[in-house]
């Protein structure tokens, strides 16, 4: 029956593009797959990452028909598709779209979906499903995708009627990017994509989810402004919410106006210019000494778009123990989750900052910087006493040095995409960022393998920018199959492998907290990454001595080719400073 | 260990902030929506003591009443995350306001002799319960009220031999007036 349907649809629809161009309404209702693809196009999609399979054959048939309006990038593993969509979404601010088949296609996508959930990345992931009558029969390539993804999605659908398909896609795009963004999964059974959509329906209007546009409470804004004036040792603690809300301009304006120091989290990097005088550098486990000390000593902590993650706070009792907290976040569920704020404000960062800036115009605050001279004096002392640094060597390339050199070679303009581990922290510490969306990393889930495919997605989203993936030798080997995707589509993917022959971060913890018992972290048996790159048809380069570094980076970056740059770095370098997990930030280990 | 009498005020257990919460959720009557809500509890290893779902006067919406034990902060967090779900329209922590809670229980109890039968009927009378079925040696009783009332009656029936019970779980609604009425204690 299903086959029959498909046949009718195909016969009637051999040239749908012609219909469009002649502006003739099709005589026969479109099949589900066409409805889906058109709905994607209607929602502004021109880029899809995916990998076909049995359950999504009809959809891929339509993707072929609409190939001049939407470009599909064939990845080599579904995890790569979702990470690429994430990279695309994070770099552009648009919704990323991934399309995978049922069963293993969907389960392979789960890691990426969870990553997007924890980092609030707007995604629409379309998964194929076995035909409706077979659901629940343990059919070939059947899994309960709806159930498996349930705890890691913002919302999900199992489409049961083709007539609702368009409405579902529309709502999915709305949900993915509204409020606190997140991934939305649409599970589409194969028969639905073959059914003819004769009577398109809207979702019940009661269901339509409206983010409550709350009027900001004037008195709260006033209280916040007064706190700004009265605080002696205030500090801004800003996170991914500032980046997501595109509020960095307002953030800069406010911080400059008030002369209050700013410390971004890992996710907030780029939300405030790193090289700015007011920026103390990253906060948390591998944050700067100045940031952690300033937060510990602060009397007013203004937290914007953050969730008081354990990697930031360490031991809660000693996190900003004497500070009053103002917490501004779009998600009510984040406010008071970990630390109860004195002044909570549920709003997106941009709305809140604009309201505060407006209110501040009515205040007199010229004398404030003078009042806080003592505070700045102490901050500068912390800054100068323990700056981020590394000991250079003549024989070995230091990993920090790679990032510094990368910064010089790229003039600080590259979009930096990282994987997860030591290199991620060094990149966070040593690459001063200029703007929002210049820093793409897997913060919440900490997904090794994120970097390479995400950089590919970012490069497609921002073709004018240089996108550089900084990855470790461990994470690189988790998703390096996507190099060939970059080759196939001529995406200028640049990958720098910080190769220390270890799962470095784990090794560091074993060194520091497990008596140097290096259990299962040795990656010295690895493929020759240069040869591997060449096997893929990419440019493979290697640097082993400090003297070669600059030249190799330039040779790899200053062209349009896919380049894999293997940088052999000192093997047992540690990321410092480090606050041991659950520790007091004052007890941070500096070297 | 011999038998010792502890005065009821002495509690040797460590202090705990765990308490009983009744949460009322208005959510779309769609497949999978209940799983989302329940998932927020199971993800934290929280047991749901009772859960009941039924239609409301709003078409397409169901009301789900959940009773759970947990510390206040975590339950508060669950409530916030719950209200973030796309198909949830309203979440109320019923326990924070004066409210009426009811549940119904069906009890299959032995009643072998006329005396036993009479004793059970007395209990039924006192609790304003109902006999809904009867055989030569058994009775099925229907009881409704708050949790304590249902608990107490089942406890009183145990000496006769309770074969089976089935309980609906709690449904709750906030009171119209903000006063804690006397009636609450009577139940």
CSV table of C-alpha atoms in Angstrom, one decimal, chain A residues 34 55 72 135 157 164 188 241 245 251 271 330 340 350 372 388 404 426 532 551 563 576 578 583 588:
chain,number,residue,atom,x,y,z
A,34,UNK,CA,7.6,17.2,-0.2
A,55,UNK,CA,13.2,5.2,6.5
A,72,UNK,CA,22.4,18.7,1.6
A,135,UNK,CA,6.0,0.8,15.1
A,157,UNK,CA,7.3,15.0,17.8
A,164,UNK,CA,-0.1,18.2,10.6
A,188,UNK,CA,8.7,10.9,10.8
A,241,UNK,CA,23.1,33.6,27.5
A,245,UNK,CA,20.9,36.9,23.0
A,251,UNK,CA,27.3,44.2,27.9
A,271,UNK,CA,30.5,37.7,24.8
A,330,UNK,CA,16.0,33.6,30.4
A,340,UNK,CA,19.7,31.7,45.6
A,350,UNK,CA,19.6,41.8,25.8
A,372,UNK,CA,36.3,51.5,43.5
A,388,UNK,CA,48.5,33.1,32.4
A,404,UNK,CA,49.5,32.1,20.8
A,426,UNK,CA,44.5,26.3,26.5
A,532,UNK,CA,46.0,10.1,7.0
A,551,UNK,CA,55.6,28.5,9.1
A,563,UNK,CA,44.4,21.2,6.0
A,576,UNK,CA,47.0,25.7,35.0
A,578,UNK,CA,43.3,24.4,38.2
A,583,UNK,CA,37.3,22.6,45.6
A,588,UNK,CA,43.6,26.8,43.1
